[in-house]
Amino acid sequence: MQSQTASLISAELRRRFDTSSRVLVLTGAGVSAESGVPTFRGGGNTAVWKGMPFDVISSAGMIERDLPAVWEWFDYRRNLLQAVEPNAAHIAIARWQDRFPDFTLVTQNIDGLHQKAGSRDVVELHGNIWRARCVACSMTIGLNEHRACLGCGAHLRPDVVLFGELLPPGAYERAADAASDVELCFVVGTSALVYPAANLPALAKRAGACVVEVNPERTPLSDFCDEVLTGNAGDILPLF
Ligand code: APR
């Protein structure tokens, strides 16, 4: 007898999964939720840090106004991540890169858990919490005790995209190019409220792709998707 979760996958979706070669996966904070990483918005509440909503402490102006506070916020989040391991959803997605001839993984997450699960060549739209970037020459380095650029001596900042900032050069373009030429697009664990990331499923749909959402909650994308798989990514993705 098929489990309730397994029955979520329609015959048509199974057929698409078995026959597609060009596939894109877009992930958000929800894919890391089962690893114990708090999401930003899911569950109706918004993360707050020292009385400041996360979208204030994570805004571009803070770099000028209070860079030490920005480091403190990301140091806190990085400490949360120290003991965190990828979950079944990350592992399933990492397996897919060897299954599909043309596979693109695009993430909004900065936690590095996809790479820890074995995913290669991940398109990081919002940067990575394990890196720092020079505020003057933009050189990026793996995090270490230095808070000054080894190249030009200027201040280092977390290599993450803050609200009001541009995405890393070429990242969105690469994701959009891939999305515009796929047969199957999975949207996993994102509230689809933040642009331009939330635009990618529309590009895939326009290219004729089957768009599949995996989320325990409905999002602004749900009505637009061909398939909506309601539940946790860690339960659903391993079924494929
Ligand atoms: N499996 C799948 N989805 C889940 C799970 C789970 N186990 N748990 C929660 N979710 C869903 C929630 O229902 C919600 O729709 O994940 C989504 C998380 O949404 P957000 O917290 O808004 O995260 P995200 O969409 O990634 O935010 C986008 O906003 O704050 C900025 O830069 C930050 O990259 C982030 C961007």
PDB file of C-alpha atoms in Angstrom, residues 8-239:
ATOM      1  CA  LEU A   8       1.473  13.005  -3.493  1.00  0.00           C
ATOM      2  CA  ILE A   9       3.499  12.338  -6.631  1.00  0.00           C
ATOM      3  CA  SER A  10       1.186  12.068  -9.631  1.00  0.00           C
ATOM      4  CA  ALA A  11       1.871   9.676 -12.498  1.00  0.00           C
ATOM      5  CA  GLU A  12       2.402  12.702 -14.760  1.00  0.00           C
ATOM      6  CA  LEU A  13       4.993  14.187 -12.415  1.00  0.00           C
ATOM      7  CA  ARG A  14       6.714  10.832 -12.060  1.00  0.00           C
ATOM      8  CA  ARG A  15       6.819  10.580 -15.866  1.00  0.00           C
ATOM      9  CA  ARG A  16       8.238  14.119 -16.128  1.00  0.00           C
ATOM     10  CA  PHE A  17      10.860  13.301 -13.518  1.00  0.00           C
ATOM     11  CA  ASP A  18      11.852  10.100 -15.286  1.00  0.00           C
ATOM     12  CA  THR A  19      12.048  11.658 -18.754  1.00  0.00           C
ATOM     13  CA  SER A  20      13.453  15.173 -18.156  1.00  0.00           C
ATOM     14  CA  SER A  21      17.116  15.984 -18.693  1.00  0.00           C
ATOM     15  CA  ARG A  22      17.114  19.759 -18.111  1.00  0.00           C
ATOM     16  CA  VAL A  23      16.103  20.461 -14.514  1.00  0.00           C
ATOM     17  CA  LEU A  24      16.335  23.438 -12.171  1.00  0.00           C
ATOM     18  CA  VAL A  25      15.806  23.472  -8.422  1.00  0.00           C
ATOM     19  CA  LEU A  26      15.250  26.737  -6.545  1.00  0.00           C
ATOM     20  CA  THR A  27      15.512  26.498  -2.763  1.00  0.00           C
ATOM     21  CA  GLY A  28      14.803  28.774   0.162  1.00  0.00           C
ATOM     22  CA  ALA A  29      15.092  28.694   3.933  1.00  0.00           C
ATOM     23  CA  GLY A  30      12.485  25.935   4.222  1.00  0.00           C
ATOM     24  CA  VAL A  31      14.871  23.339   2.780  1.00  0.00           C
ATOM     25  CA  SER A  32      17.101  23.864   5.837  1.00  0.00           C
ATOM     26  CA  ALA A  33      14.265  23.989   8.381  1.00  0.00           C
ATOM     27  CA  GLU A  34      14.482  20.255   9.137  1.00  0.00           C
ATOM     28  CA  SER A  35      18.187  20.728   9.879  1.00  0.00           C
ATOM     29  CA  GLY A  36      17.175  23.157  12.622  1.00  0.00           C
ATOM     30  CA  VAL A  37      17.863  26.414  10.761  1.00  0.00           C
ATOM     31  CA  PRO A  38      15.077  28.933  11.538  1.00  0.00           C
ATOM     32  CA  THR A  39      13.219  30.279   8.489  1.00  0.00           C
ATOM     33  CA  PHE A  40      12.566  34.006   8.114  1.00  0.00           C
ATOM     34  CA  ARG A  41       8.826  34.118   7.560  1.00  0.00           C
ATOM     35  CA  GLY A  42       7.299  30.627   7.551  1.00  0.00           C
ATOM     36  CA  GLY A  43       4.902  29.882  10.403  1.00  0.00           C
ATOM     37  CA  GLY A  44       3.530  33.434  10.447  1.00  0.00           C
ATOM     38  CA  ASN A  45       6.272  35.086  12.531  1.00  0.00           C
ATOM     39  CA  THR A  46       9.293  37.165  11.504  1.00  0.00           C
ATOM     40  CA  ALA A  47      12.773  36.728  12.944  1.00  0.00           C
ATOM     41  CA  VAL A  48      13.866  39.516  15.320  1.00  0.00           C
ATOM     42  CA  TRP A  49      17.413  40.260  16.542  1.00  0.00           C
ATOM     43  CA  LYS A  50      18.004  42.406  19.631  1.00  0.00           C
ATOM     44  CA  GLY A  51      14.648  44.095  19.043  1.00  0.00           C
ATOM     45  CA  MET A  52      15.434  44.731  15.348  1.00  0.00           C
ATOM     46  CA  PRO A  53      13.401  42.868  12.691  1.00  0.00           C
ATOM     47  CA  PHE A  54      15.823  40.752  10.618  1.00  0.00           C
ATOM     48  CA  ASP A  55      15.145  42.812   7.510  1.00  0.00           C
ATOM     49  CA  VAL A  56      16.477  45.901   9.343  1.00  0.00           C
ATOM     50  CA  ILE A  57      19.669  44.361  10.712  1.00  0.00           C
ATOM     51  CA  SER A  58      20.082  42.718   7.272  1.00  0.00           C
ATOM     52  CA  SER A  59      19.727  45.960   5.306  1.00  0.00           C
ATOM     53  CA  ALA A  60      22.374  47.681   3.185  1.00  0.00           C
ATOM     54  CA  GLY A  61      22.399  50.845   5.298  1.00  0.00           C
ATOM     55  CA  MET A  62      23.615  48.876   8.325  1.00  0.00           C
ATOM     56  CA  ILE A  63      27.048  48.350   6.720  1.00  0.00           C
ATOM     57  CA  GLU A  64      27.623  52.106   6.863  1.00  0.00           C
ATOM     58  CA  ARG A  65      25.769  52.663  10.121  1.00  0.00           C
ATOM     59  CA  ASP A  66      26.985  49.783  12.280  1.00  0.00           C
ATOM     60  CA  LEU A  67      29.210  47.133  10.665  1.00  0.00           C
ATOM     61  CA  PRO A  68      30.086  45.556  14.065  1.00  0.00           C
ATOM     62  CA  ALA A  69      26.365  44.942  14.678  1.00  0.00           C
ATOM     63  CA  VAL A  70      26.065  43.314  11.264  1.00  0.00           C
ATOM     64  CA  TRP A  71      29.006  41.020  12.092  1.00  0.00           C
ATOM     65  CA  GLU A  72      27.430  40.218  15.459  1.00  0.00           C
ATOM     66  CA  TRP A  73      24.145  39.197  13.738  1.00  0.00           C
ATOM     67  CA  PHE A  74      25.911  36.957  11.210  1.00  0.00           C
ATOM     68  CA  ASP A  75      28.317  35.587  13.846  1.00  0.00           C
ATOM     69  CA  TYR A  76      25.219  34.593  15.843  1.00  0.00           C
ATOM     70  CA  ARG A  77      23.638  32.880  12.812  1.00  0.00           C
ATOM     71  CA  ARG A  78      26.941  31.187  11.915  1.00  0.00           C
ATOM     72  CA  ASN A  79      27.242  29.818  15.436  1.00  0.00           C
ATOM     73  CA  LEU A  80      23.760  28.361  15.046  1.00  0.00           C
ATOM     74  CA  LEU A  81      24.993  26.618  11.913  1.00  0.00           C
ATOM     75  CA  GLN A  82      28.164  25.143  13.402  1.00  0.00           C
ATOM     76  CA  ALA A  83      26.437  21.962  14.577  1.00  0.00           C
ATOM     77  CA  VAL A  84      23.868  21.788  11.788  1.00  0.00           C
ATOM     78  CA  GLU A  85      23.910  18.975   9.241  1.00  0.00           C
ATOM     79  CA  PRO A  86      22.239  18.697   5.839  1.00  0.00           C
ATOM     80  CA  ASN A  87      18.907  16.856   5.898  1.00  0.00           C
ATOM     81  CA  ALA A  88      17.268  14.346   3.567  1.00  0.00           C
ATOM     82  CA  ALA A  89      16.123  17.138   1.244  1.00  0.00           C
ATOM     83  CA  HIS A  90      19.660  18.482   0.735  1.00  0.00           C
ATOM     84  CA  ILE A  91      20.914  14.926   0.177  1.00  0.00           C
ATOM     85  CA  ALA A  92      18.196  14.127  -2.380  1.00  0.00           C
ATOM     86  CA  ILE A  93      18.976  17.303  -4.340  1.00  0.00           C
ATOM     87  CA  ALA A  94      22.700  16.507  -4.287  1.00  0.00           C
ATOM     88  CA  ARG A  95      21.906  13.102  -5.809  1.00  0.00           C
ATOM     89  CA  TRP A  96      19.948  14.738  -8.614  1.00  0.00           C
ATOM     90  CA  GLN A  97      23.013  16.567  -9.986  1.00  0.00           C
ATOM     91  CA  ASP A  98      24.335  13.204 -11.211  1.00  0.00           C
ATOM     92  CA  ARG A  99      20.950  11.994 -12.396  1.00  0.00           C
ATOM     93  CA  PHE A 100      20.079  14.834 -14.792  1.00  0.00           C
ATOM     94  CA  PRO A 101      22.453  15.710 -17.674  1.00  0.00           C
ATOM     95  CA  ASP A 102      21.625  19.414 -17.340  1.00  0.00           C
ATOM     96  CA  PHE A 103      20.993  20.261 -13.686  1.00  0.00           C
ATOM     97  CA  THR A 104      21.062  23.671 -12.005  1.00  0.00           C
ATOM     98  CA  LEU A 105      20.686  24.265  -8.282  1.00  0.00           C
ATOM     99  CA  VAL A 106      19.851  27.842  -7.336  1.00  0.00           C
ATOM    100  CA  THR A 107      19.598  28.755  -3.675  1.00  0.00           C
ATOM    101  CA  GLN A 108      18.603  31.805  -1.687  1.00  0.00           C
ATOM    102  CA  ASN A 109      20.227  30.236   1.353  1.00  0.00           C
ATOM    103  CA  ILE A 110      23.555  31.419   2.693  1.00  0.00           C
ATOM    104  CA  ASP A 111      24.077  28.423   5.038  1.00  0.00           C
ATOM    105  CA  GLY A 112      26.244  26.290   2.719  1.00  0.00           C
ATOM    106  CA  LEU A 113      24.239  23.141   3.562  1.00  0.00           C
ATOM    107  CA  HIS A 114      23.748  22.188  -0.090  1.00  0.00           C
ATOM    108  CA  GLN A 115      27.509  22.121  -0.576  1.00  0.00           C
ATOM    109  CA  LYS A 116      27.907  20.212   2.710  1.00  0.00           C
ATOM    110  CA  ALA A 117      25.489  17.600   1.274  1.00  0.00           C
ATOM    111  CA  GLY A 118      27.698  17.257  -1.825  1.00  0.00           C
ATOM    112  CA  SER A 119      26.057  19.696  -4.241  1.00  0.00           C
ATOM    113  CA  ARG A 120      28.558  21.213  -6.658  1.00  0.00           C
ATOM    114  CA  ASP A 121      28.435  24.479  -8.554  1.00  0.00           C
ATOM    115  CA  VAL A 122      25.544  25.897  -6.524  1.00  0.00           C
ATOM    116  CA  VAL A 123      24.227  29.277  -7.750  1.00  0.00           C
ATOM    117  CA  GLU A 124      24.147  31.295  -4.516  1.00  0.00           C
ATOM    118  CA  LEU A 125      21.838  34.234  -5.147  1.00  0.00           C
ATOM    119  CA  HIS A 126      22.268  35.754  -1.691  1.00  0.00           C
ATOM    120  CA  GLY A 127      25.910  34.971  -0.953  1.00  0.00           C
ATOM    121  CA  ASN A 128      27.393  32.679   1.683  1.00  0.00           C
ATOM    122  CA  ILE A 129      27.738  33.168   5.448  1.00  0.00           C
ATOM    123  CA  TRP A 130      31.095  31.333   5.518  1.00  0.00           C
ATOM    124  CA  ARG A 131      32.766  34.028   3.386  1.00  0.00           C
ATOM    125  CA  ALA A 132      33.750  37.671   3.874  1.00  0.00           C
ATOM    126  CA  ARG A 133      34.068  40.427   1.272  1.00  0.00           C
ATOM    127  CA  CYS A 134      36.114  43.614   1.232  1.00  0.00           C
ATOM    128  CA  VAL A 135      33.956  46.761   1.336  1.00  0.00           C
ATOM    129  CA  ALA A 136      36.487  48.520  -0.962  1.00  0.00           C
ATOM    130  CA  CYS A 137      37.997  46.036  -3.459  1.00  0.00           C
ATOM    131  CA  SER A 138      35.231  43.359  -3.152  1.00  0.00           C
ATOM    132  CA  MET A 139      37.806  40.613  -2.742  1.00  0.00           C
ATOM    133  CA  THR A 140      36.101  37.597  -1.126  1.00  0.00           C
ATOM    134  CA  ILE A 141      37.841  35.254   1.285  1.00  0.00           C
ATOM    135  CA  GLY A 142      36.940  32.310   3.468  1.00  0.00           C
ATOM    136  CA  LEU A 143      36.176  33.541   6.964  1.00  0.00           C
ATOM    137  CA  ASN A 144      39.079  33.888   9.391  1.00  0.00           C
ATOM    138  CA  GLU A 145      39.914  36.023  12.393  1.00  0.00           C
ATOM    139  CA  HIS A 146      40.836  38.974  10.155  1.00  0.00           C
ATOM    140  CA  ARG A 147      38.253  41.707   9.787  1.00  0.00           C
ATOM    141  CA  ALA A 148      40.537  43.681   7.438  1.00  0.00           C
ATOM    142  CA  CYS A 149      41.112  42.916   3.739  1.00  0.00           C
ATOM    143  CA  LEU A 150      44.474  41.203   3.150  1.00  0.00           C
ATOM    144  CA  GLY A 151      44.590  42.921  -0.264  1.00  0.00           C
ATOM    145  CA  CYS A 152      43.864  46.580   0.445  1.00  0.00           C
ATOM    146  CA  GLY A 153      43.439  46.683   4.223  1.00  0.00           C
ATOM    147  CA  ALA A 154      39.867  48.001   4.101  1.00  0.00           C
ATOM    148  CA  HIS A 155      37.080  46.579   6.301  1.00  0.00           C
ATOM    149  CA  LEU A 156      35.624  43.157   5.566  1.00  0.00           C
ATOM    150  CA  ARG A 157      31.896  42.529   5.680  1.00  0.00           C
ATOM    151  CA  PRO A 158      29.894  39.253   5.530  1.00  0.00           C
ATOM    152  CA  ASP A 159      29.671  38.070   1.890  1.00  0.00           C
ATOM    153  CA  VAL A 160      25.903  37.972   1.986  1.00  0.00           C
ATOM    154  CA  VAL A 161      23.360  40.056   0.070  1.00  0.00           C
ATOM    155  CA  LEU A 162      21.556  42.472   2.348  1.00  0.00           C
ATOM    156  CA  PHE A 163      18.181  44.018   1.614  1.00  0.00           C
ATOM    157  CA  GLY A 164      18.600  46.875  -0.869  1.00  0.00           C
ATOM    158  CA  GLU A 165      21.783  45.383  -2.328  1.00  0.00           C
ATOM    159  CA  LEU A 166      22.441  43.894  -5.755  1.00  0.00           C
ATOM    160  CA  LEU A 167      22.892  40.166  -6.136  1.00  0.00           C
ATOM    161  CA  PRO A 168      26.408  38.798  -6.779  1.00  0.00           C
ATOM    162  CA  PRO A 169      27.535  39.665 -10.340  1.00  0.00           C
ATOM    163  CA  GLY A 170      26.206  37.136 -12.859  1.00  0.00           C
ATOM    164  CA  ALA A 171      24.405  34.930 -10.327  1.00  0.00           C
ATOM    165  CA  TYR A 172      20.848  35.870 -11.304  1.00  0.00           C
ATOM    166  CA  GLU A 173      21.720  35.962 -14.999  1.00  0.00           C
ATOM    167  CA  ARG A 174      23.064  32.420 -14.800  1.00  0.00           C
ATOM    168  CA  ALA A 175      19.985  31.236 -12.935  1.00  0.00           C
ATOM    169  CA  ALA A 176      17.645  33.021 -15.360  1.00  0.00           C
ATOM    170  CA  ASP A 177      19.428  31.533 -18.379  1.00  0.00           C
ATOM    171  CA  ALA A 178      19.052  28.057 -16.948  1.00  0.00           C
ATOM    172  CA  ALA A 179      15.412  28.632 -15.927  1.00  0.00           C
ATOM    173  CA  SER A 180      14.595  29.781 -19.449  1.00  0.00           C
ATOM    174  CA  ASP A 181      15.573  26.409 -20.853  1.00  0.00           C
ATOM    175  CA  VAL A 182      14.351  23.704 -18.463  1.00  0.00           C
ATOM    176  CA  GLU A 183      11.725  20.940 -18.661  1.00  0.00           C
ATOM    177  CA  LEU A 184      11.197  20.605 -14.908  1.00  0.00           C
ATOM    178  CA  CYS A 185      11.520  23.214 -12.156  1.00  0.00           C
ATOM    179  CA  PHE A 186      11.245  22.459  -8.432  1.00  0.00           C
ATOM    180  CA  VAL A 187      10.567  25.326  -6.002  1.00  0.00           C
ATOM    181  CA  VAL A 188      11.439  24.056  -2.542  1.00  0.00           C
ATOM    182  CA  GLY A 189      10.961  25.795   0.791  1.00  0.00           C
ATOM    183  CA  THR A 190      10.586  29.398  -0.248  1.00  0.00           C
ATOM    184  CA  SER A 191       7.781  31.871   0.554  1.00  0.00           C
ATOM    185  CA  ALA A 192       8.399  33.274  -2.958  1.00  0.00           C
ATOM    186  CA  LEU A 193       8.187  36.836  -1.657  1.00  0.00           C
ATOM    187  CA  VAL A 194      11.720  37.996  -2.428  1.00  0.00           C
ATOM    188  CA  TYR A 195      12.696  39.100  -5.935  1.00  0.00           C
ATOM    189  CA  PRO A 196      14.361  38.531  -8.288  1.00  0.00           C
ATOM    190  CA  ALA A 197      14.647  34.908  -7.029  1.00  0.00           C
ATOM    191  CA  ALA A 198      10.857  34.508  -7.020  1.00  0.00           C
ATOM    192  CA  ASN A 199      10.863  35.389 -10.719  1.00  0.00           C
ATOM    193  CA  LEU A 200      12.683  32.220 -11.764  1.00  0.00           C
ATOM    194  CA  PRO A 201       9.671  29.846 -11.698  1.00  0.00           C
ATOM    195  CA  ALA A 202       7.839  32.215 -14.074  1.00  0.00           C
ATOM    196  CA  LEU A 203      10.780  32.059 -16.504  1.00  0.00           C
ATOM    197  CA  ALA A 204      10.710  28.260 -16.337  1.00  0.00           C
ATOM    198  CA  LYS A 205       6.958  28.167 -16.897  1.00  0.00           C
ATOM    199  CA  ARG A 206       7.317  30.469 -19.908  1.00  0.00           C
ATOM    200  CA  ALA A 207       9.874  28.010 -21.286  1.00  0.00           C
ATOM    201  CA  GLY A 208       7.232  25.254 -21.067  1.00  0.00           C
ATOM    202  CA  ALA A 209       8.583  23.613 -17.935  1.00  0.00           C
ATOM    203  CA  CYS A 210       6.490  21.738 -15.384  1.00  0.00           C
ATOM    204  CA  VAL A 211       6.767  23.800 -12.186  1.00  0.00           C
ATOM    205  CA  VAL A 212       6.522  21.905  -8.890  1.00  0.00           C
ATOM    206  CA  GLU A 213       6.237  23.527  -5.458  1.00  0.00           C
ATOM    207  CA  VAL A 214       7.280  21.688  -2.275  1.00  0.00           C
ATOM    208  CA  ASN A 215       6.153  23.495   0.872  1.00  0.00           C
ATOM    209  CA  PRO A 216       3.986  22.706   3.905  1.00  0.00           C
ATOM    210  CA  GLU A 217       2.219  26.043   3.344  1.00  0.00           C
ATOM    211  CA  ARG A 218       0.701  27.706   0.285  1.00  0.00           C
ATOM    212  CA  THR A 219       2.614  30.597  -1.225  1.00  0.00           C
ATOM    213  CA  PRO A 220       1.859  33.266  -3.864  1.00  0.00           C
ATOM    214  CA  LEU A 221       3.277  30.749  -6.368  1.00  0.00           C
ATOM    215  CA  SER A 222       0.990  27.826  -5.495  1.00  0.00           C
ATOM    216  CA  ASP A 223      -1.832  28.709  -7.903  1.00  0.00           C
ATOM    217  CA  PHE A 224       0.709  29.175 -10.653  1.00  0.00           C
ATOM    218  CA  CYS A 225       2.436  25.801 -10.226  1.00  0.00           C
ATOM    219  CA  ASP A 226       1.587  22.658 -12.193  1.00  0.00           C
ATOM    220  CA  GLU A 227       2.046  20.499  -9.113  1.00  0.00           C
ATOM    221  CA  VAL A 228       1.906  21.494  -5.434  1.00  0.00           C
ATOM    222  CA  LEU A 229       3.363  18.928  -3.041  1.00  0.00           C
ATOM    223  CA  THR A 230       2.219  19.968   0.432  1.00  0.00           C
ATOM    224  CA  GLY A 231       4.581  18.814   3.146  1.00  0.00           C
ATOM    225  CA  ASN A 232       8.169  18.897   4.344  1.00  0.00           C
ATOM    226  CA  ALA A 233      10.931  18.773   1.751  1.00  0.00           C
ATOM    227  CA  GLY A 234      12.781  16.146   3.781  1.00  0.00           C
ATOM    228  CA  ASP A 235       9.796  13.805   3.514  1.00  0.00           C
ATOM    229  CA  ILE A 236       8.917  14.510  -0.113  1.00  0.00           C
ATOM    230  CA  LEU A 237      12.145  14.897  -2.113  1.00  0.00           C
ATOM    231  CA  PRO A 238      13.605  11.474  -1.204  1.00  0.00           C
ATOM    232  CA  LEU A 239      10.494   9.926  -2.791  1.00  0.00           C
TER     233      LEU A 239
END
